[in-house]
Amino acid sequence: MSNIAFIGLGNMGSGMCANLVNSGHRVVAFDLNSDAVSNAEKAGAIAADTIATCVADAEFIITMLPAGKHVHGVYFEASGVLANANANALLIDCSTIAVAEARSAASQAQTQGFRALDAPVSGGVAAANAGTLTFMVGGEADDFARATGVLQAMGQNVFHAGPSGNGQAAKTANNMLLGISMIATAEAFNLAAKLGLDAETFFNISSKASGQCWSMTSYCPAPGPVPSAPSNRDYEAGFAVAMMLKDLRLAQDAAADSGAVVHLGDQAANRYAELDAQGLSSKDFSVVMRHVEQRTPAD
Ligand code: NAD
C-alpha cells in the first residue's frame, strides 16, 4: 500500500484514481473541478482542496492533465507540487505532452531534488476505467522499477521506453501511425466500395491479407465488420478528433525538433484539422471515413 497523490480527475484520471483505490492504495485526490473531486471521494479517495494538501504525505504524485502547460503549472507554480511535496516523492506524469516539455519538466524537477517519470498512456477512457491501459515510461531505470507496481494497478502493459521523454516519444510516434493508418483504412474501404466490394467482403479478405492493421481489425471505420467500433454508433464515444489532432500536432512539433520527415503525419494533421473545423471535434476520429466518402477527385 502506498500513499499516492492524484491530480487531474477528468475522463481518464477518474477511472485511474478509482483503480488505485481498488488496489488498496491510499489516494488523495485534487482537481480544479470540485465535482470531479467529489466523484473521486465517492470512489474511495480522500478529497484535497489544494495541491499542497494533496501532495503533503505522498510517495507517488500522479498527474493526468490536459496539456504540457498544465503539467508545468501544477509542478512549478508557487502553490504547486514541488513547493509542497517531500523530495523523496516520485513524480509520474501520465498526461500526453510534448517530448520537449516532458524532458524540461524532468530536468527542472531534478534540479530541485525530485525524480520524475513521463508515463503517457494508450487505451482511452474504457481502458482507464477497466485498468487495462498501456503505459510508456521515460526516466531512470530505478525510478521505473519503483513505479511499476503503482502503474500496474491502472494498466495491463507497462513499458520502460528509456530516459526522460522517451515515453512521450513512443506515444507520439504510435499515435501518428494510428492517425495515418485510420485514414489509409478509410480510403481502402471507400475504394473497395466504389469498385463493387461490400465492407464485409473486403474486411474478410484484407484482415487476412497484407493490409491488415489495428485500425481495420479493432476499429473498422466502415460500419458493419467490427460491431464494437464507433462506426456502428454514428462515430460517438471513442477517441475524439480533437484528441487525435492534439497528438498529431505534438508529433509535428517533435518531428520539427528532431529533423524527422513526416509527410503523411502532416497530411493526417491537416485532414483531422478539417474535421475539427467542420464541427466534428468530439466525434471519434474514425469519422474520417465519412470525409473520405464525401470527397471528390476535384477536392
Ligand atoms: P480531461 O479534460 O477530461 O481531464 C483533465 C482534468 O484536469 C480535468 O478534470 C481538469 O479540471 C483538470 N485540471 C486542469 N488543470 C488543472 C490544474 N491546474 N489543477 C488540477 N486539475 C486540473 O482530459 P482527459 O481526457 O482525462 O485526458 C487527460 C490526458 O490524457 C490528456 O493529456 C490526454 O491527451 C491524455 N489521453 C486522453 C485519452 C482519452 O481518450 N481521453 C487517451 C489517452 C491519453
PDB file of C-alpha atoms in Angstrom, residues 100-283:
ATOM      1  CA  ALA A 100      10.497  18.552 -25.087  1.00  0.00           C
ATOM      2  CA  GLU A 101       8.060  19.616 -22.349  1.00  0.00           C
ATOM      3  CA  ALA A 102       8.433  16.246 -20.612  1.00  0.00           C
ATOM      4  CA  ARG A 103      12.240  16.452 -20.767  1.00  0.00           C
ATOM      5  CA  SER A 104      12.300  20.009 -19.420  1.00  0.00           C
ATOM      6  CA  ALA A 105       9.848  19.147 -16.612  1.00  0.00           C
ATOM      7  CA  ALA A 106      12.028  16.202 -15.548  1.00  0.00           C
ATOM      8  CA  SER A 107      15.256  18.183 -15.631  1.00  0.00           C
ATOM      9  CA  GLN A 108      13.768  21.159 -13.749  1.00  0.00           C
ATOM     10  CA  ALA A 109      12.360  18.742 -11.161  1.00  0.00           C
ATOM     11  CA  GLN A 110      15.764  17.100 -10.868  1.00  0.00           C
ATOM     12  CA  THR A 111      17.499  20.413 -10.210  1.00  0.00           C
ATOM     13  CA  GLN A 112      15.088  20.839  -7.280  1.00  0.00           C
ATOM     14  CA  GLY A 113      15.956  17.368  -5.930  1.00  0.00           C
ATOM     15  CA  PHE A 114      12.957  15.451  -7.326  1.00  0.00           C
ATOM     16  CA  ARG A 115      12.810  12.350  -9.538  1.00  0.00           C
ATOM     17  CA  ALA A 116      10.281  12.358 -12.375  1.00  0.00           C
ATOM     18  CA  LEU A 117       8.882   9.954 -14.963  1.00  0.00           C
ATOM     19  CA  ASP A 118       6.820  10.633 -18.075  1.00  0.00           C
ATOM     20  CA  ALA A 119       4.256   7.831 -18.358  1.00  0.00           C
ATOM     21  CA  PRO A 120       1.674   8.599 -21.078  1.00  0.00           C
ATOM     22  CA  VAL A 121      -0.973   6.019 -21.806  1.00  0.00           C
ATOM     23  CA  SER A 122      -2.630   4.333 -24.716  1.00  0.00           C
ATOM     24  CA  GLY A 123      -6.117   2.891 -24.377  1.00  0.00           C
ATOM     25  CA  GLY A 124      -8.715   5.619 -23.861  1.00  0.00           C
ATOM     26  CA  VAL A 125     -11.472   6.054 -21.302  1.00  0.00           C
ATOM     27  CA  ALA A 126     -12.735   2.452 -21.415  1.00  0.00           C
ATOM     28  CA  ALA A 127      -9.230   1.136 -20.663  1.00  0.00           C
ATOM     29  CA  ALA A 128      -8.721   3.770 -17.940  1.00  0.00           C
ATOM     30  CA  ASN A 129     -11.919   2.567 -16.243  1.00  0.00           C
ATOM     31  CA  ALA A 130     -11.091  -1.113 -16.714  1.00  0.00           C
ATOM     32  CA  GLY A 131      -7.465  -0.788 -15.552  1.00  0.00           C
ATOM     33  CA  THR A 132      -6.151  -2.065 -18.871  1.00  0.00           C
ATOM     34  CA  LEU A 133      -4.109   0.928 -20.082  1.00  0.00           C
ATOM     35  CA  THR A 134      -0.709   0.603 -21.748  1.00  0.00           C
ATOM     36  CA  PHE A 135       1.947   2.808 -20.086  1.00  0.00           C
ATOM     37  CA  MET A 136       5.032   4.021 -21.993  1.00  0.00           C
ATOM     38  CA  VAL A 137       7.512   5.273 -19.445  1.00  0.00           C
ATOM     39  CA  GLY A 138      10.528   7.545 -19.775  1.00  0.00           C
ATOM     40  CA  GLY A 139      13.034   8.068 -16.949  1.00  0.00           C
ATOM     41  CA  GLU A 140      15.717   6.347 -14.871  1.00  0.00           C
ATOM     42  CA  ALA A 141      15.503   2.558 -14.578  1.00  0.00           C
ATOM     43  CA  ASP A 142      15.385   2.579 -10.760  1.00  0.00           C
ATOM     44  CA  ASP A 143      12.511   5.091 -10.774  1.00  0.00           C
ATOM     45  CA  PHE A 144      10.717   2.940 -13.338  1.00  0.00           C
ATOM     46  CA  ALA A 145      11.189  -0.097 -11.075  1.00  0.00           C
ATOM     47  CA  ARG A 146       9.802   1.866  -8.128  1.00  0.00           C
ATOM     48  CA  ALA A 147       6.711   2.982 -10.120  1.00  0.00           C
ATOM     49  CA  THR A 148       5.885  -0.320 -11.806  1.00  0.00           C
ATOM     50  CA  GLY A 149       3.546  -1.705  -9.107  1.00  0.00           C
ATOM     51  CA  VAL A 150       1.567   1.540  -8.974  1.00  0.00           C
ATOM     52  CA  LEU A 151       1.250   1.664 -12.776  1.00  0.00           C
ATOM     53  CA  GLN A 152       0.177  -1.996 -12.901  1.00  0.00           C
ATOM     54  CA  ALA A 153      -2.806  -1.094 -10.696  1.00  0.00           C
ATOM     55  CA  MET A 154      -4.024   1.074 -13.612  1.00  0.00           C
ATOM     56  CA  GLY A 155      -2.742  -0.821 -16.638  1.00  0.00           C
ATOM     57  CA  GLN A 156      -2.144  -4.144 -18.300  1.00  0.00           C
ATOM     58  CA  ASN A 157       1.108  -3.302 -20.085  1.00  0.00           C
ATOM     59  CA  VAL A 158       3.895  -1.194 -18.582  1.00  0.00           C
ATOM     60  CA  PHE A 159       6.923  -0.499 -20.806  1.00  0.00           C
ATOM     61  CA  HIS A 160      10.177   1.281 -19.995  1.00  0.00           C
ATOM     62  CA  ALA A 161      10.996   3.243 -23.169  1.00  0.00           C
ATOM     63  CA  GLY A 162      14.332   4.710 -21.978  1.00  0.00           C
ATOM     64  CA  PRO A 163      15.390   8.032 -20.438  1.00  0.00           C
ATOM     65  CA  SER A 164      13.186  11.090 -19.773  1.00  0.00           C
ATOM     66  CA  GLY A 165      10.834  11.986 -22.615  1.00  0.00           C
ATOM     67  CA  ASN A 166      11.072   8.567 -24.285  1.00  0.00           C
ATOM     68  CA  GLY A 167       7.604   7.615 -23.011  1.00  0.00           C
ATOM     69  CA  GLN A 168       6.183  10.652 -24.808  1.00  0.00           C
ATOM     70  CA  ALA A 169       8.336   9.837 -27.854  1.00  0.00           C
ATOM     71  CA  ALA A 170       6.797   6.345 -28.047  1.00  0.00           C
ATOM     72  CA  LYS A 171       3.308   7.766 -27.571  1.00  0.00           C
ATOM     73  CA  THR A 172       3.710  10.476 -30.220  1.00  0.00           C
ATOM     74  CA  ALA A 173       5.155   8.112 -32.850  1.00  0.00           C
ATOM     75  CA  ASN A 174       2.480   5.488 -32.093  1.00  0.00           C
ATOM     76  CA  ASN A 175      -0.407   7.940 -32.366  1.00  0.00           C
ATOM     77  CA  MET A 176       0.931   9.476 -35.563  1.00  0.00           C
ATOM     78  CA  LEU A 177       0.942   5.954 -37.033  1.00  0.00           C
ATOM     79  CA  LEU A 178      -2.620   5.418 -35.756  1.00  0.00           C
ATOM     80  CA  GLY A 179      -3.869   8.706 -37.265  1.00  0.00           C
ATOM     81  CA  ILE A 180      -2.317   7.871 -40.647  1.00  0.00           C
ATOM     82  CA  SER A 181      -3.452   4.231 -40.645  1.00  0.00           C
ATOM     83  CA  MET A 182      -7.058   5.214 -39.892  1.00  0.00           C
ATOM     84  CA  ILE A 183      -7.154   7.488 -42.956  1.00  0.00           C
ATOM     85  CA  ALA A 184      -5.473   4.794 -45.069  1.00  0.00           C
ATOM     86  CA  THR A 185      -8.029   2.218 -43.873  1.00  0.00           C
ATOM     87  CA  ALA A 186     -10.931   4.571 -44.661  1.00  0.00           C
ATOM     88  CA  GLU A 187      -9.543   5.202 -48.164  1.00  0.00           C
ATOM     89  CA  ALA A 188      -9.141   1.446 -48.768  1.00  0.00           C
ATOM     90  CA  PHE A 189     -12.736   0.664 -47.707  1.00  0.00           C
ATOM     91  CA  ASN A 190     -14.030   3.558 -49.830  1.00  0.00           C
ATOM     92  CA  LEU A 191     -12.056   2.393 -52.879  1.00  0.00           C
ATOM     93  CA  ALA A 192     -13.263  -1.199 -52.384  1.00  0.00           C
ATOM     94  CA  ALA A 193     -16.887   0.033 -52.168  1.00  0.00           C
ATOM     95  CA  LYS A 194     -16.546   2.103 -55.345  1.00  0.00           C
ATOM     96  CA  LEU A 195     -15.151  -0.985 -57.098  1.00  0.00           C
ATOM     97  CA  GLY A 196     -18.161  -3.074 -56.043  1.00  0.00           C
ATOM     98  CA  LEU A 197     -16.949  -4.801 -52.834  1.00  0.00           C
ATOM     99  CA  ASP A 198     -19.128  -4.512 -49.755  1.00  0.00           C
ATOM    100  CA  ALA A 199     -17.413  -3.744 -46.426  1.00  0.00           C
ATOM    101  CA  GLU A 200     -17.842  -7.284 -45.001  1.00  0.00           C
ATOM    102  CA  THR A 201     -16.305  -8.959 -48.046  1.00  0.00           C
ATOM    103  CA  PHE A 202     -13.364  -6.561 -48.190  1.00  0.00           C
ATOM    104  CA  PHE A 203     -12.822  -6.873 -44.410  1.00  0.00           C
ATOM    105  CA  ASN A 204     -12.839 -10.695 -44.547  1.00  0.00           C
ATOM    106  CA  ILE A 205     -10.165 -10.656 -47.242  1.00  0.00           C
ATOM    107  CA  SER A 206      -7.950  -7.725 -46.204  1.00  0.00           C
ATOM    108  CA  SER A 207      -7.961  -8.607 -42.478  1.00  0.00           C
ATOM    109  CA  LYS A 208      -6.282 -11.890 -43.505  1.00  0.00           C
ATOM    110  CA  ALA A 209      -4.047 -10.265 -46.137  1.00  0.00           C
ATOM    111  CA  SER A 210      -1.158  -7.823 -46.012  1.00  0.00           C
ATOM    112  CA  GLY A 211      -3.333  -4.706 -45.491  1.00  0.00           C
ATOM    113  CA  GLN A 212      -4.344  -5.918 -42.025  1.00  0.00           C
ATOM    114  CA  CYS A 213      -3.880  -3.332 -39.247  1.00  0.00           C
ATOM    115  CA  TRP A 214      -5.404  -2.333 -35.878  1.00  0.00           C
ATOM    116  CA  SER A 215      -7.470   0.455 -37.459  1.00  0.00           C
ATOM    117  CA  MET A 216      -9.147  -2.218 -39.561  1.00  0.00           C
ATOM    118  CA  THR A 217      -9.473  -5.214 -37.267  1.00  0.00           C
ATOM    119  CA  SER A 218     -10.252  -3.493 -33.934  1.00  0.00           C
ATOM    120  CA  TYR A 219     -11.734  -0.175 -35.013  1.00  0.00           C
ATOM    121  CA  CYS A 220     -13.010  -0.546 -38.588  1.00  0.00           C
ATOM    122  CA  PRO A 221     -14.097   2.928 -39.833  1.00  0.00           C
ATOM    123  CA  ALA A 222     -16.677   1.364 -42.188  1.00  0.00           C
ATOM    124  CA  PRO A 223     -19.824   0.297 -40.281  1.00  0.00           C
ATOM    125  CA  GLY A 224     -20.506  -3.435 -40.072  1.00  0.00           C
ATOM    126  CA  PRO A 225     -17.447  -5.670 -39.851  1.00  0.00           C
ATOM    127  CA  VAL A 226     -16.374  -4.806 -36.261  1.00  0.00           C
ATOM    128  CA  PRO A 227     -19.545  -4.480 -34.110  1.00  0.00           C
ATOM    129  CA  SER A 228     -17.801  -2.734 -31.183  1.00  0.00           C
ATOM    130  CA  ALA A 229     -16.278   0.001 -33.411  1.00  0.00           C
ATOM    131  CA  PRO A 230     -17.583   3.615 -33.093  1.00  0.00           C
ATOM    132  CA  SER A 231     -18.552   3.491 -36.814  1.00  0.00           C
ATOM    133  CA  ASN A 232     -21.612   1.455 -35.726  1.00  0.00           C
ATOM    134  CA  ARG A 233     -22.828   4.159 -33.346  1.00  0.00           C
ATOM    135  CA  ASP A 234     -22.582   7.239 -35.540  1.00  0.00           C
ATOM    136  CA  TYR A 235     -18.908   7.668 -34.552  1.00  0.00           C
ATOM    137  CA  GLU A 236     -19.858   8.638 -30.980  1.00  0.00           C
ATOM    138  CA  ALA A 237     -17.917   7.921 -27.766  1.00  0.00           C
ATOM    139  CA  GLY A 238     -14.441   6.935 -28.785  1.00  0.00           C
ATOM    140  CA  PHE A 239     -11.122   8.708 -29.293  1.00  0.00           C
ATOM    141  CA  ALA A 240     -12.145  12.247 -30.263  1.00  0.00           C
ATOM    142  CA  VAL A 241     -10.981  14.028 -33.418  1.00  0.00           C
ATOM    143  CA  ALA A 242      -9.743  16.861 -31.143  1.00  0.00           C
ATOM    144  CA  MET A 243      -7.526  14.412 -29.201  1.00  0.00           C
ATOM    145  CA  MET A 244      -6.097  12.921 -32.393  1.00  0.00           C
ATOM    146  CA  LEU A 245      -5.408  16.419 -33.742  1.00  0.00           C
ATOM    147  CA  LYS A 246      -3.637  17.346 -30.499  1.00  0.00           C
ATOM    148  CA  ASP A 247      -1.456  14.216 -30.755  1.00  0.00           C
ATOM    149  CA  LEU A 248      -0.635  14.782 -34.435  1.00  0.00           C
ATOM    150  CA  ARG A 249       0.416  18.356 -33.704  1.00  0.00           C
ATOM    151  CA  LEU A 250       2.683  17.085 -30.926  1.00  0.00           C
ATOM    152  CA  ALA A 251       4.165  14.656 -33.475  1.00  0.00           C
ATOM    153  CA  GLN A 252       4.720  17.516 -35.946  1.00  0.00           C
ATOM    154  CA  ASP A 253       6.495  19.554 -33.246  1.00  0.00           C
ATOM    155  CA  ALA A 254       8.627  16.561 -32.281  1.00  0.00           C
ATOM    156  CA  ALA A 255       9.466  15.969 -35.952  1.00  0.00           C
ATOM    157  CA  ALA A 256      10.461  19.617 -36.424  1.00  0.00           C
ATOM    158  CA  ASP A 257      12.669  19.494 -33.307  1.00  0.00           C
ATOM    159  CA  SER A 258      14.367  16.256 -34.336  1.00  0.00           C
ATOM    160  CA  GLY A 259      14.606  16.751 -38.106  1.00  0.00           C
ATOM    161  CA  ALA A 260      12.400  13.725 -38.898  1.00  0.00           C
ATOM    162  CA  VAL A 261      10.399  13.811 -42.126  1.00  0.00           C
ATOM    163  CA  VAL A 262       6.685  13.093 -41.530  1.00  0.00           C
ATOM    164  CA  HIS A 263       4.892  13.936 -44.783  1.00  0.00           C
ATOM    165  CA  LEU A 264       1.992  11.566 -44.106  1.00  0.00           C
ATOM    166  CA  GLY A 265       1.817  12.779 -40.495  1.00  0.00           C
ATOM    167  CA  ASP A 266       1.493  16.350 -41.809  1.00  0.00           C
ATOM    168  CA  GLN A 267      -1.266  15.319 -44.226  1.00  0.00           C
ATOM    169  CA  ALA A 268      -3.079  13.447 -41.467  1.00  0.00           C
ATOM    170  CA  ALA A 269      -2.912  16.506 -39.185  1.00  0.00           C
ATOM    171  CA  ASN A 270      -4.412  18.647 -41.978  1.00  0.00           C
ATOM    172  CA  ARG A 271      -7.205  16.130 -42.511  1.00  0.00           C
ATOM    173  CA  TYR A 272      -8.184  16.000 -38.806  1.00  0.00           C
ATOM    174  CA  ALA A 273      -7.961  19.813 -38.656  1.00  0.00           C
ATOM    175  CA  GLU A 274     -10.571  19.940 -41.450  1.00  0.00           C
ATOM    176  CA  LEU A 275     -12.842  17.598 -39.472  1.00  0.00           C
ATOM    177  CA  ASP A 276     -12.311  19.737 -36.379  1.00  0.00           C
ATOM    178  CA  ALA A 277     -13.243  22.898 -38.322  1.00  0.00           C
ATOM    179  CA  GLN A 278     -16.403  21.152 -39.589  1.00  0.00           C
ATOM    180  CA  GLY A 279     -17.651  20.813 -36.003  1.00  0.00           C
ATOM    181  CA  LEU A 280     -16.753  17.116 -35.696  1.00  0.00           C
ATOM    182  CA  SER A 281     -14.162  17.579 -32.947  1.00  0.00           C
ATOM    183  CA  SER A 282     -15.998  15.412 -30.407  1.00  0.00           C
ATOM    184  CA  LYS A 283     -16.739  12.559 -32.841  1.00  0.00           C
TER     185      LYS A 283
END
